[in-house]
mmCIF file of C-alpha atoms in Angstrom:
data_model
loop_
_atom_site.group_PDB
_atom_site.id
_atom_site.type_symbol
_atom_site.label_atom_id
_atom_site.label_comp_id
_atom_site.label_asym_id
_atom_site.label_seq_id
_atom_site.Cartn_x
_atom_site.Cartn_y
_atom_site.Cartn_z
ATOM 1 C CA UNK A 1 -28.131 5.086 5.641
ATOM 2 C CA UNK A 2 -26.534 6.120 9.039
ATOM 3 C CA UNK A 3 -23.151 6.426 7.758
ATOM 4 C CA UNK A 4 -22.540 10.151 7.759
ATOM 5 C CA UNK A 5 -20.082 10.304 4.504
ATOM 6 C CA UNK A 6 -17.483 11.925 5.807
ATOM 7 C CA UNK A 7 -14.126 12.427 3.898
ATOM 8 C CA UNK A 8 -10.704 13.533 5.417
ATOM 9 C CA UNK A 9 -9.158 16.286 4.022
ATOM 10 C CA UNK A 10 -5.871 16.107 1.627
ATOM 11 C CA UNK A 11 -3.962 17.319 4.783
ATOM 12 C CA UNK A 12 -5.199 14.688 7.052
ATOM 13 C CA UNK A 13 -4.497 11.695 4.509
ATOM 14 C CA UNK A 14 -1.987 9.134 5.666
ATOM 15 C CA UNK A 15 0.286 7.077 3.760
ATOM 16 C CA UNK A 16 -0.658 4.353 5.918
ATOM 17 C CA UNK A 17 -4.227 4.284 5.745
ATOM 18 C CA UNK A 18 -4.282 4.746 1.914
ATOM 19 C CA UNK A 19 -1.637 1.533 1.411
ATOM 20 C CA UNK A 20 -3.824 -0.229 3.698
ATOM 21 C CA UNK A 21 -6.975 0.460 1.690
ATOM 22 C CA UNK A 22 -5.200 -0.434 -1.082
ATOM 23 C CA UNK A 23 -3.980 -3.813 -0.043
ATOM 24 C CA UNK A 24 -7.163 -5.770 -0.782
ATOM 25 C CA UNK A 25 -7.731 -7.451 -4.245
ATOM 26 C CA UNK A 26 -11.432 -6.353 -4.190
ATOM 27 C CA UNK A 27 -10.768 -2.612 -2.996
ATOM 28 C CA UNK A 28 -7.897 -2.435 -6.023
ATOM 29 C CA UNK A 29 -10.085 -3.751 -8.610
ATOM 30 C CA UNK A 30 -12.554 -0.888 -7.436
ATOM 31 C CA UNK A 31 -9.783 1.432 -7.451
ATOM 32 C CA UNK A 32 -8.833 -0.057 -11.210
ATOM 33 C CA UNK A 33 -12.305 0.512 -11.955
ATOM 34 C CA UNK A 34 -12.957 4.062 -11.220
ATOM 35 C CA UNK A 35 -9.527 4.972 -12.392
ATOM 36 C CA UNK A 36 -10.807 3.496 -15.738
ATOM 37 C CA UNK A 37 -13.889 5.775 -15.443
ATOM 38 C CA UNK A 38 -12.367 8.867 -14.627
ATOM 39 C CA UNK A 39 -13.664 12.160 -13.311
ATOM 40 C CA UNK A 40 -17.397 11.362 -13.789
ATOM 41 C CA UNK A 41 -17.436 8.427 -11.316
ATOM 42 C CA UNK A 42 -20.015 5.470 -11.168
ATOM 43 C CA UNK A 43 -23.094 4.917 -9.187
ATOM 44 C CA UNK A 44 -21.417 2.431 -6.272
ATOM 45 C CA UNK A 45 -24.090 -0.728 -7.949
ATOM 46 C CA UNK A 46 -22.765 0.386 -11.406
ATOM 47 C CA UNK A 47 -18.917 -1.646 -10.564
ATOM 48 C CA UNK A 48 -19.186 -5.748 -10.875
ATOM 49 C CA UNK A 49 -17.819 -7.290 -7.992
ATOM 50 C CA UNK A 50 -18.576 -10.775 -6.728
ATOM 51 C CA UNK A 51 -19.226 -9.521 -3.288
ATOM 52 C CA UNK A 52 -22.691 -8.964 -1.384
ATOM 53 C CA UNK A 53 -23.561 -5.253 -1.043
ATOM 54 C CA UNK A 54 -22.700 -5.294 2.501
ATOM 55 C CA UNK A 55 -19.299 -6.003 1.810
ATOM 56 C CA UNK A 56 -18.863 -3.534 -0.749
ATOM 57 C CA UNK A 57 -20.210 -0.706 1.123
ATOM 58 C CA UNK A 58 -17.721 -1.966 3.885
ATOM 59 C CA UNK A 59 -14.949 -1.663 1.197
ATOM 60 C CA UNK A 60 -15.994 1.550 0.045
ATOM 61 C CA UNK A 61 -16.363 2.984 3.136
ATOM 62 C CA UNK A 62 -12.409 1.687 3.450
ATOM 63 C CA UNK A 63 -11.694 3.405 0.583
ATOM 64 C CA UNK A 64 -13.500 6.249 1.845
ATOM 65 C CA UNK A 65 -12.091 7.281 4.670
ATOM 66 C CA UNK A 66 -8.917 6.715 3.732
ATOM 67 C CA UNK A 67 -9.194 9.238 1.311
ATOM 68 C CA UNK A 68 -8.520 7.111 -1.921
ATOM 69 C CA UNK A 69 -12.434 7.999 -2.827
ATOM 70 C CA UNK A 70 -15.298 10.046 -2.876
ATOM 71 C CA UNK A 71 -18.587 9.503 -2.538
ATOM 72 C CA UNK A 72 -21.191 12.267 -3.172
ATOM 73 C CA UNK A 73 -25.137 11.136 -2.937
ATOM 74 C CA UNK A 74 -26.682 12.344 -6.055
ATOM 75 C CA UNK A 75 -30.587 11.531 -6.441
ATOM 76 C CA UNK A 76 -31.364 8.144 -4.446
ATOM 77 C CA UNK A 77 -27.903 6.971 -5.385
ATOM 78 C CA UNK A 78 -24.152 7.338 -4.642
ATOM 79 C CA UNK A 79 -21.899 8.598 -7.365
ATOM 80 C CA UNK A 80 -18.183 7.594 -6.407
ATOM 81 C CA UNK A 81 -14.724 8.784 -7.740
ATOM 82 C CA UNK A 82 -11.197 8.203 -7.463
ATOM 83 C CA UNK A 83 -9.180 10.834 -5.412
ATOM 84 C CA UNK A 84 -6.733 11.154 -8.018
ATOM 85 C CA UNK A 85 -5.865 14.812 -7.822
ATOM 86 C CA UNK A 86 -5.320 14.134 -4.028
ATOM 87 C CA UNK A 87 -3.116 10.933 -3.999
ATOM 88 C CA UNK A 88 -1.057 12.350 -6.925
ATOM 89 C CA UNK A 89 -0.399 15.338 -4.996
ATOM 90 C CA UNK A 90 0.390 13.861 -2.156
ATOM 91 C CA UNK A 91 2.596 10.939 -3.269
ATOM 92 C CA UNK A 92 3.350 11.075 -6.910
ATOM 93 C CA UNK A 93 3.636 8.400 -8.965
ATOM 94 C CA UNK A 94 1.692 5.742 -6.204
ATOM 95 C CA UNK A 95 -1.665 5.160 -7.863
ATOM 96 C CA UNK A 96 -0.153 5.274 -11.374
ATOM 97 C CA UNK A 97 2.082 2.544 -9.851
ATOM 98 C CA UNK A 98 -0.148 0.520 -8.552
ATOM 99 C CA UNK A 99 -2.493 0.618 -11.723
ATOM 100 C CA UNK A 100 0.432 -0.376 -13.674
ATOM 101 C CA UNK A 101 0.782 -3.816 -11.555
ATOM 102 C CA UNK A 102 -0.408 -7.259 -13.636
ATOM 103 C CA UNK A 103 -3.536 -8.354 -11.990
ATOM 104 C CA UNK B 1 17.758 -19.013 13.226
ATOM 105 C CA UNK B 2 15.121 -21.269 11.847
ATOM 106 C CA UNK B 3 14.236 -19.177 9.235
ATOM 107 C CA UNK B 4 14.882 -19.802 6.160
ATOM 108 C CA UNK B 5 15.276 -16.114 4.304
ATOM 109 C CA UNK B 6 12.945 -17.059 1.084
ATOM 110 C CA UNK B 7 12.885 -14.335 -0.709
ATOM 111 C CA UNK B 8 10.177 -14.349 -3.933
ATOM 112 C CA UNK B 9 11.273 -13.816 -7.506
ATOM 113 C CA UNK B 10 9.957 -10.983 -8.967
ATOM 114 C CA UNK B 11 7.491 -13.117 -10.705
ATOM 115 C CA UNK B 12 6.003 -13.954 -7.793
ATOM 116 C CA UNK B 13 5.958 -10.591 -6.055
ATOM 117 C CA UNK B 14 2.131 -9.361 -5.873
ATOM 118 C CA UNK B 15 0.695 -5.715 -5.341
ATOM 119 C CA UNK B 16 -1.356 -6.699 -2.601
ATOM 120 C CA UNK B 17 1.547 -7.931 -0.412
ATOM 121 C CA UNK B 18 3.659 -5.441 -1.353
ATOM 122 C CA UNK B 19 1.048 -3.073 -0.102
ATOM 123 C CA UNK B 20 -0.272 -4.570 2.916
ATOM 124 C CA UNK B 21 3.752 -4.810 3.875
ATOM 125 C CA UNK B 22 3.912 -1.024 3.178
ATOM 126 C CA UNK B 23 0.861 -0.024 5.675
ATOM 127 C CA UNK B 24 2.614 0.200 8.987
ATOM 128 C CA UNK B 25 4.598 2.929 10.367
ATOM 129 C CA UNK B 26 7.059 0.943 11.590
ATOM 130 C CA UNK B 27 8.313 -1.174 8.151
ATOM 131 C CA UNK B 28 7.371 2.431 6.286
ATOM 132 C CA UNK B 29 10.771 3.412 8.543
ATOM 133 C CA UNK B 30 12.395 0.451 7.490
ATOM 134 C CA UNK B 31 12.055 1.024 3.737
ATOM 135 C CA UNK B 32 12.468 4.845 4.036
ATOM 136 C CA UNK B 33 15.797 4.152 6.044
ATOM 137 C CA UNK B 34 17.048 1.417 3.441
ATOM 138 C CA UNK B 35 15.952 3.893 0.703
ATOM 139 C CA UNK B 36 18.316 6.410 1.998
ATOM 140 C CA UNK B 37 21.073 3.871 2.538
ATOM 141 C CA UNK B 38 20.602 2.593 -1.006
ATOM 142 C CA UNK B 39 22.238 -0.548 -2.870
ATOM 143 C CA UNK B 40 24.935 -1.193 -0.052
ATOM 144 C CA UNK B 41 22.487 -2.224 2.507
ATOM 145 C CA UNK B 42 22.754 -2.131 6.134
ATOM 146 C CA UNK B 43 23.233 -4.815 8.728
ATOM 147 C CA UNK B 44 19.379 -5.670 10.075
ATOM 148 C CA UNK B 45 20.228 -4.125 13.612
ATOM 149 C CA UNK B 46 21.294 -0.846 12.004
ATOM 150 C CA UNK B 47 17.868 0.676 11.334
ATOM 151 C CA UNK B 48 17.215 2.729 15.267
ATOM 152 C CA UNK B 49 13.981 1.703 16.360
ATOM 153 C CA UNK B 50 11.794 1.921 19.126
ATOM 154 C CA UNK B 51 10.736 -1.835 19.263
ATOM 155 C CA UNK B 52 11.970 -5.260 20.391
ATOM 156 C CA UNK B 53 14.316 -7.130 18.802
ATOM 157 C CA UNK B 54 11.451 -10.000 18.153
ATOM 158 C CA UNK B 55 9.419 -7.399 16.985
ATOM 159 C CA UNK B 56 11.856 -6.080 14.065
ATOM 160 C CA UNK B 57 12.625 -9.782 13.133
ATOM 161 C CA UNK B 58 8.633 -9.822 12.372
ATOM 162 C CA UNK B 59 8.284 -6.673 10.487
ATOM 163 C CA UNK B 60 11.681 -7.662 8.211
ATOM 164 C CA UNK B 61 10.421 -11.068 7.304
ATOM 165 C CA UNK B 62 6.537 -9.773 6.606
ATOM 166 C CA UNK B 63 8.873 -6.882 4.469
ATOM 167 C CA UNK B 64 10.870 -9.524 2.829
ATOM 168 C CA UNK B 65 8.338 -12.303 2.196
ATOM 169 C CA UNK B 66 6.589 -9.401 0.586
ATOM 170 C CA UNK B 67 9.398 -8.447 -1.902
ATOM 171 C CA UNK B 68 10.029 -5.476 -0.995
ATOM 172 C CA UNK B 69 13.361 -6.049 0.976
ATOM 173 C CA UNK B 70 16.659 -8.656 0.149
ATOM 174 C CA UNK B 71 18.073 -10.083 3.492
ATOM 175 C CA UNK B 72 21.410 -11.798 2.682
ATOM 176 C CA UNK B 73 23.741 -13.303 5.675
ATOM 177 C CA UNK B 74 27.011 -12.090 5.550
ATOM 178 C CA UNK B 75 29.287 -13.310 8.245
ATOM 179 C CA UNK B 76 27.660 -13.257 12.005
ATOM 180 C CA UNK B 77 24.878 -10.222 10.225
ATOM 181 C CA UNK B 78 22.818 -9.873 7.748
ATOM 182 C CA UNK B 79 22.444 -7.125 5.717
ATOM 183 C CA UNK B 80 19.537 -5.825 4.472
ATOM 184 C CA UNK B 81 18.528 -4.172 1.305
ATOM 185 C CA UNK B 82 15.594 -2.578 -0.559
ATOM 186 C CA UNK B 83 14.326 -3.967 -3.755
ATOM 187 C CA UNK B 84 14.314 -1.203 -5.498
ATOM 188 C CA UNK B 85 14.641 -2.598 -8.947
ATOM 189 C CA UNK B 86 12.164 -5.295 -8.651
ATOM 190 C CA UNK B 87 9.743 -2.853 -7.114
ATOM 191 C CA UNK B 88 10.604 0.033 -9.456
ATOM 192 C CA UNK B 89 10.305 -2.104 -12.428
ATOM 193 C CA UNK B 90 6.952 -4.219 -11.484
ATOM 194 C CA UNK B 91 5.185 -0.843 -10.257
ATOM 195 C CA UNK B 92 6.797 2.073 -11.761
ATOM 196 C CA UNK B 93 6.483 5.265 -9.260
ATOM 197 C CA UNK B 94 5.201 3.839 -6.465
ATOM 198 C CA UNK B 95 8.014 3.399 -4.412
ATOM 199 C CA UNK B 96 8.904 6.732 -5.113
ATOM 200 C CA UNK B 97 5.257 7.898 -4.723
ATOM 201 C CA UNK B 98 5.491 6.500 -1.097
ATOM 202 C CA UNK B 99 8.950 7.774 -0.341
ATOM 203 C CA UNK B 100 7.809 11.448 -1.188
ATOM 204 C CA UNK B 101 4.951 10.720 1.476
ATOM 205 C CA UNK B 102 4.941 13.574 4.404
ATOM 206 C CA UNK B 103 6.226 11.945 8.027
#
């Protein structure tokens, strides 16, 4: 796994990189998904998504270093959770916004 | 002017547009601008930016195919407004989420 898991900082979110993560139907329903989940995130295999794993890990990694997730190896897997504390922070009312939208 | 100025119902409005819209810089202006003007709206060459005229005309009709802005002719201008209600009532808190965004 050469990607290094890195994760910015609240202060060095943008607004712009999290609405871009954001703007993909696969990379919301992940978002849906782990918002469903909560604080003890999911094993990135554990969500069902019609996508190859190369593609997801690209999406997550989206996700990632925008700041909308974390990722945290634990064992030989990847436990992954939603940001929430730092988007609602930093822009209240966004995520809870976007969750509310009819998909 | 061959465009048209569609503009979607709210029906037809979807989070992923509305999102992808909202992930520049430059229409992030746009909206914060029009969010400070409010319901009266502002004639499209109003908003100071550092672009081309072409260039605006691009980033108003991604912004208003999207749903997130009302362009309406009035005269030799058009004026442009935000959607707030649509947006406010389809995703509750995000706009506002966004708006309190550091820039």
């Amino acid at each position: 796994m050469p990607d290094t898991l890195t994760h910015p900082r609240r202060s060095d979110i943008h607004i712009e990189s999290v609405l871009h993560a954001l703007a993909d139907p696969i990379r919301l329903r992940i978002v849906r998904e782990l918002a469903k989940i909560g604080c003890d995130g999911i094993a990135c295999g554990g969500i069902d998504l019609p996508i190859t794993k190369s593609t997801r890990t690209h999406h997550l990694r989206i996700l990632r270093e925008a700041g909308v997730i974390n990722v945290r190896p634990e064992g030989t897997s990847r436990i992954t959770t939603l940001r929430r504390d730092d988007l609602d922070a930093l822009y209240p009312g966004l995520l809870d916004g976007i969750l509310a939208a009819p998909h």
